[in-house]
Amino acid sequence: MTEDAPVRIRPEIAALPPYKQGKQAGSEAFKLSSNENPYEPLPAVVETLRRTVGVNRYPDATAARLRQQLAVRYGVTPDEVHIGAGSVSILSQLALAAAGPGDEIVYAWRSFEAYPGLVLIAGAAPVEVPLAPGGRHDLDAMAAAVTERTRAVIVCTPNNPTGPTVTQAEFEAFLAEIPSDLLVILDEAYAEFVTDPDAVDGLRKLGIANHPNVVVLRTFSKAYGLAGLRVGYAIGHRRILDAARSTAVPLSVTAQSEEAALTSLAAEDELLARVRTIAERRDRLAAALRAQGWAVPDAQGNFVWLATGEQTMDAAALFEDGGCIVRPFAGDGIRISVGEEESVEKVLQIAASIVEALPEGHAGRALA
């Protein structure tokens, strides 16, 4: 029996399960459940954190130095940059700023697990558009789902947890189909891992000047390996970001986070060399899984997707028993982060035994 809250809670919030992060792993297992960067922080980042010890003082609420650095990098003004405690916090701010009761927010499904909760917390209604075959966004169907009640559309590319990107041509065609005053949130948390030259790039190719209704989200959690410090950013029109800033929890980006992000930008060549290694490891893992008979979608993040369907929880248990903690989505599939090199062979050994047991015609198996 569920215990009732001792005070009155919004019914939709009371029924909403809390966000569930990837399962932690013991020292004897590989943690492949949270899309983390497997490398330890760069020595320069560690040294920066050792120097940034003034925790008795509040941080700069605007993260002005980091905003300035990113503005120079992307050719925008500092007012067109917003820093948050991870890109997901900015996504929440944008949802609160754009939508409320009676409004709708459209996104693909399955996609990032936090989307439904963030929409409901804003008081809006989620509109989930099924993915197309291959785990890809169906942008035509998403455009068709836009109504007068729609206040925002979220496009996750590469899509978490399935892996494929939206192409530049697809995205620009999508923008042409929807109202120009509809907020489009381009969630590019894994952009640095992308190797497909046709993929949309919200910051290098799109340009907010040409599409002022688009806000691009990026993060330092994944490629830059600062997941534990919680720092992400948005690039977009100043007035949209002002609205997001108005809904933000004050002082949520710490001084340590800002300093580590600045140091990471200065050491980007070294960091991106690690990213290239992870992307190459991802491609090898995906190719080997396909060779085993898995139908692995195009993998452009730092993870691969196995469409295990009804067998998901049993398959996840087999991975865990074998020392690999993965991320199961019950009834749909398993996302496996690209971890240490030593984890690859273990993942493949376990995956081989699972795919052999899947029935013929199963969605997770490649067509013969």
CSV table of N, CA and C in Angstrom, one decimal, residues 100-161:
chain,number,residue,atom,x,y,z
A,100,GLY,N,2.9,25.9,-19.6
A,100,GLY,CA,2.1,25.7,-18.3
A,100,GLY,C,0.9,24.9,-18.5
A,101,PRO,N,0.0,24.9,-17.5
A,101,PRO,CA,-1.3,24.1,-17.7
A,101,PRO,C,-2.0,24.5,-19.0
A,102,GLY,N,-2.4,23.4,-19.6
A,102,GLY,CA,-3.1,23.5,-20.9
A,102,GLY,C,-2.2,23.5,-22.1
A,103,ASP,N,-0.9,23.7,-21.9
A,103,ASP,CA,0.1,23.7,-23.0
A,103,ASP,C,0.6,22.3,-23.2
A,104,GLU,N,1.3,22.1,-24.3
A,104,GLU,CA,1.9,20.8,-24.7
A,104,GLU,C,3.4,21.0,-25.1
A,105,ILE,N,4.2,20.0,-24.8
A,105,ILE,CA,5.6,19.9,-25.3
A,105,ILE,C,5.8,18.6,-26.0
A,106,VAL,N,6.3,18.7,-27.2
A,106,VAL,CA,6.4,17.5,-28.1
A,106,VAL,C,7.9,17.0,-28.0
A,107,TYR,N,8.0,15.7,-28.0
A,107,TYR,CA,9.4,15.1,-28.1
A,107,TYR,C,9.2,13.7,-28.6
A,108,ALA,N,10.3,13.1,-29.1
A,108,ALA,CA,10.3,11.7,-29.5
A,108,ALA,C,10.4,10.8,-28.4
A,109,TRP,N,9.9,9.6,-28.6
A,109,TRP,CA,10.0,8.6,-27.5
A,109,TRP,C,10.2,7.2,-28.1
A,110,ARG,N,11.2,6.4,-27.6
A,110,ARG,CA,11.9,6.7,-26.4
A,110,ARG,C,13.1,7.7,-26.7
A,111,SER,N,13.2,8.6,-25.7
A,111,SER,CA,14.3,9.5,-25.7
A,111,SER,C,14.8,9.7,-24.3
A,112,PHE,N,15.4,10.9,-24.0
A,112,PHE,CA,16.0,11.1,-22.6
A,112,PHE,C,14.9,10.9,-21.6
A,113,GLU,N,15.2,10.1,-20.6
A,113,GLU,CA,14.2,9.7,-19.6
A,113,GLU,C,13.6,10.8,-18.8
A,114,ALA,N,14.4,11.9,-18.7
A,114,ALA,CA,13.9,13.0,-17.9
A,114,ALA,C,12.8,13.9,-18.5
A,115,TYR,N,12.7,13.8,-19.9
A,115,TYR,CA,11.7,14.6,-20.6
A,115,TYR,C,10.3,14.6,-20.0
A,116,PRO,N,9.7,13.4,-19.8
A,116,PRO,CA,8.3,13.4,-19.4
A,116,PRO,C,8.1,14.1,-18.0
A,117,GLY,N,9.1,13.9,-17.1
A,117,GLY,CA,8.9,14.5,-15.8
A,117,GLY,C,9.1,16.0,-15.8
A,118,LEU,N,10.0,16.5,-16.6
A,118,LEU,CA,10.3,17.9,-16.7
A,118,LEU,C,9.0,18.6,-17.3
A,119,VAL,N,8.4,18.0,-18.3
A,119,VAL,CA,7.2,18.6,-18.9
A,119,VAL,C,6.1,18.6,-17.8
A,120,LEU,N,5.9,17.5,-17.1
A,120,LEU,CA,4.8,17.5,-16.1
A,120,LEU,C,5.0,18.5,-15.0
A,121,ILE,N,6.3,18.6,-14.6
A,121,ILE,CA,6.6,19.5,-13.5
A,121,ILE,C,6.3,21.0,-13.9
A,122,ALA,N,6.5,21.3,-15.2
A,122,ALA,CA,6.1,22.6,-15.7
A,122,ALA,C,4.6,22.8,-15.7
A,123,GLY,N,3.8,21.7,-15.6
A,123,GLY,CA,2.4,21.8,-15.6
A,123,GLY,C,1.8,21.5,-17.0
A,124,ALA,N,2.7,21.2,-18.0
A,124,ALA,CA,2.2,21.0,-19.3
A,124,ALA,C,2.0,19.5,-19.6
A,125,ALA,N,1.4,19.2,-20.8
A,125,ALA,CA,1.1,17.9,-21.2
A,125,ALA,C,2.2,17.3,-22.1
A,126,PRO,N,2.8,16.2,-21.8
A,126,PRO,CA,3.8,15.6,-22.7
A,126,PRO,C,3.1,15.0,-24.0
A,127,VAL,N,3.7,15.3,-25.1
A,127,VAL,CA,3.2,14.6,-26.4
A,127,VAL,C,4.4,13.8,-26.9
A,128,GLU,N,4.3,12.5,-26.8
A,128,GLU,CA,5.4,11.6,-27.2
A,128,GLU,C,5.1,11.0,-28.6
A,129,VAL,N,6.1,11.3,-29.5
A,129,VAL,CA,6.0,10.8,-30.8
A,129,VAL,C,6.9,9.6,-31.0
A,130,PRO,N,6.3,8.4,-31.4
A,130,PRO,CA,7.2,7.2,-31.5
A,130,PRO,C,8.4,7.4,-32.5
A,131,LEU,N,9.5,6.8,-32.1
A,131,LEU,CA,10.6,6.8,-33.0
A,131,LEU,C,10.3,6.1,-34.3
A,132,ALA,N,11.0,6.4,-35.3
A,132,ALA,CA,11.0,5.7,-36.6
A,132,ALA,C,11.8,4.5,-36.5
A,133,PRO,N,11.7,3.5,-37.4
A,133,PRO,CA,12.6,2.4,-37.4
A,133,PRO,C,14.1,2.8,-37.3
A,134,GLY,N,14.9,2.0,-36.6
A,134,GLY,CA,16.3,2.3,-36.5
A,134,GLY,C,16.5,3.2,-35.3
A,135,GLY,N,15.5,3.5,-34.5
A,135,GLY,CA,15.7,4.4,-33.3
A,135,GLY,C,15.9,5.8,-33.7
A,136,ARG,N,15.4,6.3,-34.8
A,136,ARG,CA,15.6,7.6,-35.3
A,136,ARG,C,14.4,8.5,-35.0
A,137,HIS,N,14.6,9.8,-34.9
A,137,HIS,CA,13.5,10.7,-34.8
A,137,HIS,C,12.6,10.7,-36.1
A,138,ASP,N,11.3,10.7,-35.9
A,138,ASP,CA,10.4,10.9,-37.0
A,138,ASP,C,10.0,12.3,-37.0
A,139,LEU,N,10.7,13.2,-37.7
A,139,LEU,CA,10.5,14.6,-37.6
A,139,LEU,C,9.2,15.0,-38.3
A,140,ASP,N,8.8,14.3,-39.4
A,140,ASP,CA,7.6,14.6,-40.0
A,140,ASP,C,6.4,14.4,-39.1
A,141,ALA,N,6.4,13.3,-38.3
A,141,ALA,CA,5.4,13.0,-37.4
A,141,ALA,C,5.4,14.0,-36.2
A,142,MET,N,6.6,14.4,-35.8
A,142,MET,CA,6.7,15.4,-34.8
A,142,MET,C,6.1,16.7,-35.2
A,143,ALA,N,6.4,17.1,-36.5
A,143,ALA,CA,5.8,18.4,-37.0
A,143,ALA,C,4.3,18.2,-37.1
A,144,ALA,N,3.8,17.1,-37.4
A,144,ALA,CA,2.3,16.9,-37.5
A,144,ALA,C,1.7,16.9,-36.1
A,145,ALA,N,2.5,16.6,-35.1
A,145,ALA,CA,1.9,16.6,-33.7
A,145,ALA,C,1.8,18.0,-33.1
A,146,VAL,N,2.4,19.0,-33.8
A,146,VAL,CA,2.3,20.4,-33.3
A,146,VAL,C,0.9,20.9,-33.5
A,147,THR,N,0.4,21.5,-32.4
A,147,THR,CA,-0.9,22.1,-32.4
A,147,THR,C,-0.8,23.5,-31.9
A,148,GLU,N,-2.0,24.2,-31.8
A,148,GLU,CA,-2.0,25.5,-31.2
A,148,GLU,C,-1.6,25.5,-29.7
A,149,ARG,N,-1.7,24.3,-29.1
A,149,ARG,CA,-1.3,24.2,-27.7
A,149,ARG,C,0.2,24.0,-27.5
A,150,THR,N,0.9,23.7,-28.6
A,150,THR,CA,2.3,23.3,-28.4
A,150,THR,C,3.1,24.6,-28.1
A,151,ARG,N,4.0,24.5,-27.1
A,151,ARG,CA,4.8,25.6,-26.7
A,151,ARG,C,6.3,25.3,-26.9
A,152,ALA,N,6.7,24.0,-27.1
A,152,ALA,CA,8.1,23.7,-27.3
A,152,ALA,C,8.2,22.3,-27.9
A,153,VAL,N,9.2,22.1,-28.7
A,153,VAL,CA,9.6,20.8,-29.2
A,153,VAL,C,11.0,20.5,-28.8
A,154,ILE,N,11.3,19.3,-28.4
A,154,ILE,CA,12.6,18.9,-28.0
A,154,ILE,C,13.1,17.9,-29.0
A,155,VAL,N,14.3,18.1,-29.5
A,155,VAL,CA,14.9,17.2,-30.5
A,155,VAL,C,16.3,16.8,-29.9
A,156,CYS,N,16.4,15.5,-29.6
A,156,CYS,CA,17.6,15.0,-28.9
A,156,CYS,C,18.5,14.3,-30.0
A,157,THR,N,19.7,14.9,-30.2
A,157,THR,CA,20.5,14.3,-31.2
A,157,THR,C,22.0,14.4,-30.8
A,158,PRO,N,22.7,13.3,-30.8
A,158,PRO,CA,22.3,11.9,-31.0
A,158,PRO,C,21.2,11.6,-29.9
A,159,ASN,N,20.3,10.7,-30.3
A,159,ASN,CA,19.2,10.4,-29.4
A,159,ASN,C,19.6,9.5,-28.3
A,160,ASN,N,19.4,9.9,-27.1
A,160,ASN,CA,19.6,9.1,-25.9
A,160,ASN,C,18.3,8.4,-25.5
A,161,PRO,N,18.2,7.1,-25.6
A,161,PRO,CA,19.3,6.1,-25.5
A,161,PRO,C,19.6,5.3,-26.8
